[in-house]
PDB file of C-alpha atoms and ligand atoms in Angstrom:
ATOM      1  CA  MET A   1     146.681 -53.904-135.053  1.00 98.00           C
ATOM      2  CA  LEU A   2     148.453 -56.171-137.049  1.00 98.00           C
ATOM      3  CA  ILE A   3     149.779 -59.505-135.670  1.00 98.00           C
ATOM      4  CA  GLN A   4     152.263 -61.691-137.287  1.00 98.00           C
ATOM      5  CA  LEU A   5     153.113 -65.200-135.654  1.00 98.00           C
ATOM      6  CA  ILE A   6     155.539 -67.189-136.532  1.00 98.00           C
ATOM      7  CA  SER A   7     155.286 -70.921-136.418  1.00 98.00           C
ATOM      8  CA  LEU A   8     156.070 -74.363-137.686  1.00 98.00           C
ATOM      9  CA  PHE A   9     151.725 -75.044-137.418  1.00 97.00           C
ATOM     10  CA  PRO A  10     149.799 -71.639-138.807  1.00 98.00           C
ATOM     11  CA  GLU A  11     147.224 -73.970-139.423  1.00 98.00           C
ATOM     12  CA  VAL A  12     145.891 -74.471-135.694  1.00 98.00           C
ATOM     13  CA  PHE A  13     145.291 -70.684-135.278  1.00 98.00           C
ATOM     14  CA  PRO A  14     142.060 -70.108-137.689  1.00 97.00           C
ATOM     15  CA  GLY A  15     139.736 -72.168-135.570  1.00 97.00           C
ATOM     16  CA  VAL A  16     140.239 -70.309-132.641  1.00 98.00           C
ATOM     17  CA  PHE A  17     140.664 -66.573-134.094  1.00 98.00           C
ATOM     18  CA  ASN A  18     137.896 -66.747-137.007  1.00 97.00           C
ATOM     19  CA  SER A  19     135.577 -67.042-134.208  1.00 97.00           C
ATOM     20  CA  SER A  20     133.032 -65.459-131.982  1.00 96.00           C
ATOM     21  CA  MET A  21     135.148 -62.152-130.436  1.00 97.00           C
ATOM     22  CA  LEU A  22     138.313 -62.831-132.412  1.00 98.00           C
ATOM     23  CA  PHE A  23     136.478 -62.891-135.836  1.00 97.00           C
ATOM     24  CA  LYS A  24     134.305 -59.621-134.853  1.00 97.00           C
ATOM     25  CA  ALA A  25     137.559 -58.011-134.129  1.00 98.00           C
ATOM     26  CA  GLN A  26     138.951 -58.821-137.767  1.00 98.00           C
ATOM     27  CA  ASP A  27     135.556 -57.708-139.018  1.00 97.00           C
ATOM     28  CA  VAL A  28     135.723 -54.354-137.525  1.00 97.00           C
ATOM     29  CA  LYS A  29     139.301 -54.104-138.432  1.00 97.00           C
ATOM     30  CA  ALA A  30     140.457 -53.576-135.163  1.00 97.00           C
ATOM     31  CA  VAL A  31     143.595 -56.627-135.855  1.00 98.00           C
ATOM     32  CA  GLU A  32     144.662 -58.397-138.733  1.00 98.00           C
ATOM     33  CA  PHE A  33     146.365 -61.992-138.549  1.00 98.00           C
ATOM     34  CA  LYS A  34     149.338 -63.097-140.560  1.00 98.00           C
ATOM     35  CA  TYR A  35     150.606 -66.351-140.508  1.00 98.00           C
ATOM     36  CA  ILE A  36     154.126 -67.017-141.519  1.00 98.00           C
ATOM     37  CA  ASN A  37     155.402 -70.688-141.798  1.00 98.00           C
ATOM     38  CA  LEU A  38     159.048 -70.869-139.899  1.00 98.00           C
ATOM     39  CA  ARG A  39     159.468 -73.872-142.788  1.00 98.00           C
ATOM     40  CA  ASP A  40     159.604 -71.095-145.531  1.00 98.00           C
ATOM     41  CA  TYR A  41     162.493 -70.471-143.560  1.00 98.00           C
ATOM     42  CA  GLY A  42     164.188 -73.876-143.354  1.00 98.00           C
ATOM     43  CA  LYS A  43     167.688 -74.519-144.570  1.00 96.00           C
ATOM     44  CA  GLY A  44     168.474 -77.266-147.543  1.00 96.00           C
ATOM     45  CA  PRO A  45     166.081 -79.274-149.623  1.00 97.00           C
ATOM     46  CA  ARG A  46     164.944 -80.701-146.342  1.00 97.00           C
ATOM     47  CA  GLN A  47     163.635 -76.701-145.221  1.00 98.00           C
ATOM     48  CA  GLN A  48     165.472 -78.090-142.049  1.00 97.00           C
ATOM     49  CA  VAL A  49     164.503 -75.949-139.185  1.00 98.00           C
ATOM     50  CA  ASP A  50     166.002 -77.898-136.460  1.00 97.00           C
ATOM     51  CA  ASP A  51     169.248 -79.147-135.129  1.00 97.00           C
ATOM     52  CA  THR A  52     170.887 -80.879-131.963  1.00 97.00           C
ATOM     53  CA  PRO A  53     171.959 -78.945-128.902  1.00 96.00           C
ATOM     54  CA  TYR A  54     175.553 -78.242-128.776  1.00 97.00           C
ATOM     55  CA  GLY A  55     176.819 -79.589-125.197  1.00 96.00           C
ATOM     56  CA  GLY A  56     174.611 -83.121-125.883  1.00 96.00           C
ATOM     57  CA  GLY A  57     170.921 -83.323-124.472  1.00 92.00           C
ATOM     58  CA  ASP A  58     168.103 -84.658-125.475  1.00 91.00           C
ATOM     59  CA  GLY A  59     165.714 -82.992-128.048  1.00 93.00           C
ATOM     60  CA  MET A  60     166.009 -80.570-131.298  1.00 96.00           C
ATOM     61  CA  LEU A  61     166.332 -76.633-130.878  1.00 97.00           C
ATOM     62  CA  LEU A  62     164.892 -74.131-133.124  1.00 97.00           C
ATOM     63  CA  MET A  63     167.926 -73.092-135.337  1.00 98.00           C
ATOM     64  CA  VAL A  64     168.256 -69.531-134.859  1.00 98.00           C
ATOM     65  CA  ASP A  65     168.828 -68.581-138.537  1.00 98.00           C
ATOM     66  CA  PRO A  66     165.627 -69.660-140.090  1.00 98.00           C
ATOM     67  CA  LEU A  67     163.826 -67.967-136.925  1.00 98.00           C
ATOM     68  CA  VAL A  68     165.989 -64.560-137.572  1.00 98.00           C
ATOM     69  CA  ARG A  69     165.263 -64.657-140.923  1.00 98.00           C
ATOM     70  CA  ALA A  70     161.331 -65.014-140.346  1.00 98.00           C
ATOM     71  CA  ILE A  71     161.582 -61.674-138.023  1.00 98.00           C
ATOM     72  CA  GLU A  72     163.330 -59.951-140.498  1.00 98.00           C
ATOM     73  CA  ASP A  73     160.508 -60.674-143.525  1.00 98.00           C
ATOM     74  CA  ALA A  74     157.510 -59.705-140.526  1.00 98.00           C
ATOM     75  CA  LYS A  75     159.258 -56.528-139.513  1.00 98.00           C
ATOM     76  CA  LYS A  76     160.063 -55.650-143.078  1.00 98.00           C
ATOM     77  CA  THR A  77     155.726 -55.742-143.502  1.00 98.00           C
ATOM     78  CA  ASP A  78     155.919 -53.857-140.154  1.00 98.00           C
ATOM     79  CA  PRO A  79     159.175 -51.835-138.930  1.00 98.00           C
ATOM     80  CA  LYS A  80     157.824 -50.987-135.530  1.00 98.00           C
ATOM     81  CA  ALA A  81     156.076 -54.154-134.209  1.00 98.00           C
ATOM     82  CA  LEU A  82     157.168 -55.519-131.195  1.00 98.00           C
ATOM     83  CA  VAL A  83     158.871 -59.216-131.095  1.00 98.00           C
ATOM     84  CA  ILE A  84     157.634 -61.015-128.443  1.00 98.00           C
ATOM     85  CA  LEU A  85     158.628 -64.686-127.364  1.00 98.00           C
ATOM     86  CA  PRO A  86     156.571 -67.073-125.402  1.00 98.00           C
ATOM     87  CA  THR A  87     158.446 -69.183-122.833  1.00 97.00           C
ATOM     88  CA  PRO A  88     158.409 -70.736-119.300  1.00 96.00           C
ATOM     89  CA  ARG A  89     161.639 -68.550-119.244  1.00 95.00           C
ATOM     90  CA  GLY A  90     159.798 -65.558-119.318  1.00 97.00           C
ATOM     91  CA  SER A  91     158.163 -62.854-116.916  1.00 98.00           C
ATOM     92  CA  SER A  92     154.821 -64.006-115.985  1.00 98.00           C
ATOM     93  CA  TYR A  93     152.000 -62.544-118.394  1.00 98.00           C
ATOM     94  CA  LYS A  94     149.780 -60.364-116.392  1.00 97.00           C
ATOM     95  CA  GLN A  95     146.071 -58.680-117.473  1.00 96.00           C
ATOM     96  CA  SER A  96     148.393 -55.539-117.020  1.00 96.00           C
ATOM     97  CA  ASP A  97     150.857 -56.769-120.095  1.00 97.00           C
ATOM     98  CA  ALA A  98     147.692 -57.128-122.101  1.00 97.00           C
ATOM     99  CA  LYS A  99     146.421 -53.751-121.398  1.00 96.00           C
ATOM    100  CA  SER A 100     149.861 -52.306-122.512  1.00 97.00           C
ATOM    101  CA  LEU A 101     150.062 -54.057-125.254  1.00 97.00           C
ATOM    102  CA  ALA A 102     146.173 -53.242-126.588  1.00 97.00           C
ATOM    103  CA  ALA A 103     147.077 -49.459-125.557  1.00 96.00           C
ATOM    104  CA  GLU A 104     150.069 -49.093-127.100  1.00 94.00           C
ATOM    105  CA  GLY A 105     148.746 -50.045-130.082  1.00 92.00           C
ATOM    106  CA  ASN A 106     152.135 -51.531-132.148  1.00 95.00           C
ATOM    107  CA  GLY A 107     151.985 -54.441-134.427  1.00 98.00           C
ATOM    108  CA  LEU A 108     153.254 -58.073-132.689  1.00 98.00           C
ATOM    109  CA  ILE A 109     155.434 -60.227-134.135  1.00 98.00           C
ATOM    110  CA  ILE A 110     155.021 -63.546-131.448  1.00 98.00           C
ATOM    111  CA  ILE A 111     157.149 -66.458-132.211  1.00 98.00           C
ATOM    112  CA  CYS A 112     156.123 -69.912-131.654  1.00 98.00           C
ATOM    113  CA  PRO A 113     158.727 -72.211-130.601  1.00 97.00           C
ATOM    114  CA  ARG A 114     158.303 -75.801-130.679  1.00 90.00           C
ATOM    115  CA  TYR A 115     160.445 -79.137-130.214  1.00 82.00           C
ATOM    116  CA  GLU A 116     162.939 -78.438-126.531  1.00 88.00           C
ATOM    117  CA  GLY A 117     163.135 -74.953-127.815  1.00 93.00           C
ATOM    118  CA  TYR A 118     165.096 -72.179-129.723  1.00 97.00           C
ATOM    119  CA  ASP A 119     168.823 -71.177-129.692  1.00 97.00           C
ATOM    120  CA  GLU A 120     169.159 -68.622-127.285  1.00 97.00           C
ATOM    121  CA  ARG A 121     170.727 -65.993-129.716  1.00 98.00           C
ATOM    122  CA  VAL A 122     167.120 -65.401-131.077  1.00 98.00           C
ATOM    123  CA  THR A 123     166.407 -63.539-128.081  1.00 98.00           C
ATOM    124  CA  ASN A 124     168.825 -60.910-129.290  1.00 98.00           C
ATOM    125  CA  TRP A 125     166.044 -60.161-131.804  1.00 98.00           C
ATOM    126  CA  VAL A 126     163.103 -60.212-129.023  1.00 98.00           C
ATOM    127  CA  ASP A 127     161.276 -57.598-127.309  1.00 98.00           C
ATOM    128  CA  ARG A 128     159.864 -59.161-124.767  1.00 98.00           C
ATOM    129  CA  GLN A 129     159.599 -63.230-123.118  1.00 98.00           C
ATOM    130  CA  TYR A 130     156.654 -64.302-121.792  1.00 98.00           C
ATOM    131  CA  SER A 131     155.426 -67.003-119.225  1.00 98.00           C
ATOM    132  CA  ILE A 132     151.780 -67.699-119.514  1.00 98.00           C
ATOM    133  CA  GLY A 133     151.865 -69.824-116.263  1.00 97.00           C
ATOM    134  CA  ASN A 134     154.315 -72.494-114.424  1.00 96.00           C
ATOM    135  CA  TYR A 135     153.911 -75.736-116.594  1.00 96.00           C
ATOM    136  CA  VAL A 136     155.480 -76.572-119.784  1.00 95.00           C
ATOM    137  CA  LEU A 137     153.524 -76.800-122.726  1.00 96.00           C
ATOM    138  CA  THR A 138     154.484 -78.360-126.212  1.00 96.00           C
ATOM    139  CA  GLY A 139     154.896 -74.895-128.326  1.00 96.00           C
ATOM    140  CA  GLY A 140     154.307 -71.577-128.175  1.00 98.00           C
ATOM    141  CA  GLU A 141     150.767 -71.637-130.456  1.00 98.00           C
ATOM    142  CA  ILE A 142     149.103 -71.913-126.939  1.00 98.00           C
ATOM    143  CA  PRO A 143     150.121 -69.426-125.560  1.00 98.00           C
ATOM    144  CA  ALA A 144     150.634 -67.235-127.944  1.00 98.00           C
ATOM    145  CA  MET A 145     146.655 -67.923-128.347  1.00 98.00           C
ATOM    146  CA  VAL A 146     146.016 -66.951-125.007  1.00 98.00           C
ATOM    147  CA  MET A 147     148.180 -63.507-125.614  1.00 98.00           C
ATOM    148  CA  VAL A 148     146.628 -62.244-128.646  1.00 98.00           C
ATOM    149  CA  ASP A 149     142.814 -63.160-127.153  1.00 98.00           C
ATOM    150  CA  SER A 150     143.510 -61.474-124.064  1.00 97.00           C
ATOM    151  CA  ILE A 151     145.341 -58.087-126.111  1.00 98.00           C
ATOM    152  CA  VAL A 152     142.859 -58.250-129.103  1.00 98.00           C
ATOM    153  CA  ARG A 153     139.551 -57.717-126.989  1.00 97.00           C
ATOM    154  CA  LEU A 154     141.098 -54.764-125.127  1.00 96.00           C
ATOM    155  CA  LEU A 155     141.762 -53.239-128.506  1.00 97.00           C
ATOM    156  CA  PRO A 156     138.684 -50.024-129.012  1.00 95.00           C
ATOM    157  CA  GLY A 157     135.490 -51.138-130.830  1.00 93.00           C
ATOM    158  CA  VAL A 158     136.194 -54.816-129.847  1.00 94.00           C
ATOM    159  CA  LEU A 159     134.514 -55.809-126.641  1.00 88.00           C
ATOM    160  CA  GLY A 160     130.577 -54.413-126.768  1.00 72.00           C
ATOM    161  CA  GLY A 161     129.631 -53.055-123.370  1.00 52.00           C
ATOM    162  CA  GLU A 162     131.482 -49.766-122.451  1.00 47.00           C
ATOM    163  CA  THR A 163     131.743 -50.938-118.576  1.00 50.00           C
ATOM    164  CA  SER A 164     132.476 -54.641-119.404  1.00 57.00           C
ATOM    165  CA  ALA A 165     136.301 -53.882-119.783  1.00 61.00           C
ATOM    166  CA  ALA A 166     136.514 -51.981-116.381  1.00 60.00           C
ATOM    167  CA  ILE A 167     134.411 -53.693-114.079  1.00 55.00           C
ATOM    168  CA  GLU A 168     135.827 -57.331-115.165  1.00 70.00           C
ATOM    169  CA  SER A 169     138.414 -59.744-113.103  1.00 71.00           C
ATOM    170  CA  PHE A 170     141.970 -58.809-112.449  1.00 74.00           C
ATOM    171  CA  GLN A 171     141.727 -55.323-113.567  1.00 72.00           C
ATOM    172  CA  ASP A 172     144.727 -54.735-110.619  1.00 68.00           C
ATOM    173  CA  ASP A 173     146.633 -58.127-111.736  1.00 72.00           C
ATOM    174  CA  ASP A 174     146.306 -60.787-109.750  1.00 61.00           C
ATOM    175  CA  LYS A 175     144.431 -59.513-106.777  1.00 64.00           C
ATOM    176  CA  THR A 176     140.324 -59.037-107.518  1.00 75.00           C
ATOM    177  CA  ILE A 177     137.965 -61.938-109.067  1.00 82.00           C
ATOM    178  CA  GLU A 178     134.861 -60.790-110.515  1.00 89.00           C
ATOM    179  CA  TYR A 179     131.502 -61.027-108.585  1.00 94.00           C
ATOM    180  CA  PRO A 180     129.453 -64.206-109.543  1.00 95.00           C
ATOM    181  CA  GLN A 181     126.568 -63.390-112.159  1.00 96.00           C
ATOM    182  CA  TYR A 182     123.143 -65.433-113.142  1.00 97.00           C
ATOM    183  CA  THR A 183     120.664 -65.465-115.772  1.00 97.00           C
ATOM    184  CA  ARG A 184     117.655 -67.227-116.010  1.00 96.00           C
ATOM    185  CA  PRO A 185     115.835 -69.442-115.103  1.00 97.00           C
ATOM    186  CA  GLU A 186     115.351 -67.625-111.582  1.00 97.00           C
ATOM    187  CA  SER A 187     115.578 -71.250-109.913  1.00 98.00           C
ATOM    188  CA  PHE A 188     117.068 -74.652-111.444  1.00 98.00           C
ATOM    189  CA  ARG A 189     117.025 -77.596-109.356  1.00 98.00           C
ATOM    190  CA  GLY A 190     116.555 -76.252-106.037  1.00 98.00           C
ATOM    191  CA  LEU A 191     119.279 -73.704-106.760  1.00 98.00           C
ATOM    192  CA  ASP A 192     118.013 -70.213-106.575  1.00 98.00           C
ATOM    193  CA  VAL A 193     119.511 -66.830-107.748  1.00 98.00           C
ATOM    194  CA  PRO A 194     120.576 -64.400-104.857  1.00 97.00           C
ATOM    195  CA  GLU A 195     117.607 -62.499-103.615  1.00 98.00           C
ATOM    196  CA  VAL A 196     119.037 -59.146-104.086  1.00 97.00           C
ATOM    197  CA  LEU A 197     119.563 -60.124-107.980  1.00 98.00           C
ATOM    198  CA  LEU A 198     115.680 -59.846-108.591  1.00 97.00           C
ATOM    199  CA  SER A 199     115.387 -56.789-106.311  1.00 96.00           C
ATOM    200  CA  GLY A 200     115.518 -53.863-108.607  1.00 97.00           C
ATOM    201  CA  HIS A 201     117.766 -51.709-105.794  1.00 97.00           C
ATOM    202  CA  HIS A 202     120.592 -50.672-107.243  1.00 98.00           C
ATOM    203  CA  ALA A 203     122.335 -49.703-104.535  1.00 98.00           C
ATOM    204  CA  GLN A 204     122.284 -52.751-102.633  1.00 97.00           C
ATOM    205  CA  ILE A 205     123.088 -55.001-105.810  1.00 97.00           C
ATOM    206  CA  GLU A 206     125.908 -52.920-106.194  1.00 97.00           C
ATOM    207  CA  ALA A 207     127.025 -53.917-102.404  1.00 97.00           C
ATOM    208  CA  TRP A 208     125.831 -57.208-102.472  1.00 97.00           C
ATOM    209  CA  ARG A 209     128.548 -57.586-106.120  1.00 96.00           C
ATOM    210  CA  SER A 210     131.422 -55.519-103.952  1.00 94.00           C
ATOM    211  CA  SER A 211     131.031 -57.937-101.123  1.00 94.00           C
ATOM    212  CA  LYS A 212     131.277 -61.127-103.695  1.00 94.00           C
ATOM    213  CA  ARG A 213     134.157 -59.755-105.338  1.00 90.00           C
ATOM    214  CA  ARG A 214     137.072 -61.958-104.310  1.00 80.00           C
ATOM    215  CA  ILE A 215     140.908 -60.830-102.940  1.00 73.00           C
ATOM    216  CA  LYS A 216     142.638 -63.307-104.559  1.00 67.00           C
ATOM    217  CA  ASN A 217     145.683 -64.516-102.270  1.00 59.00           C
ATOM    218  CA  LYS A 218     148.799 -64.703-104.185  1.00 51.00           C
ATOM    219  CA  THR A 219     150.267 -68.550-103.812  1.00 47.00           C
TER     220      THR A 219
HETATM  221  N1  ADE B 301     156.025 -72.543-123.955  1.00 88.06           N
HETATM  222  C1  ADE B 301     156.272 -73.918-123.313  1.00 88.06           C
HETATM  223  N2  ADE B 301     155.580 -73.923-121.625  1.00 88.06           N
HETATM  224  C2  ADE B 301     155.171 -72.130-122.090  1.00 88.06           C
HETATM  225  C3  ADE B 301     154.806 -71.201-120.655  1.00 88.06           C
HETATM  226  N3  ADE B 301     153.804 -71.767-119.741  1.00 88.06           N
HETATM  227  N4  ADE B 301     154.687 -70.437-121.333  1.00 88.06           N
HETATM  228  C4  ADE B 301     154.911 -69.385-122.555  1.00 88.06           C
HETATM  229  N5  ADE B 301     155.183 -70.476-123.384  1.00 88.06           N
HETATM  230  C5  ADE B 301     156.020 -71.606-123.077  1.00 88.06           C
END
């Protein structure tokens, strides 16, 4: 899967993407990242990418022209790629979205807005708009990292244990949460590992784990 990220701050990604599971995913060629600096598509000698909003108001907006040209270039590399826009106005991003994006296996082009937002006309070049929660961040880079991490770990060959993805939290979106887990030592400062987990009784352990799976209430 080729994931192309359009950003004014592409230098923020490699620290996260070149570590741990995401490093492994690149190593086994499950995913490849390409960083596109939006500044390269800026207008004029100052490579301007933002301007004031029509109708007035605070802050600056990313202009449509540099964004669309960056998207078009990314599409030349990968014509079938889905264009994703992280925005607080998008539909709320869920585990089922990560699963379907991983299963579809198309390349992704993720736009990372900055400043006060973007010219709405760019949405004509966007396939999906997602919010990662009901709070406002300073830009799209962190939401892009959240989405990439949740998708890439589901790609074939990335997650080690075959069952890990099947038993983990949020399998059915926002309902079940994984059970609590423990490792050595058996006792730490008076806090003991639940006896049943030391018993070797697989059926009892399964029953205990099922009883501890929380059903998350919608809030
Ligand atoms: N950009 C700023 N805040 C965001 C959020 N909560 N989700 C997605 N993109 C965002």
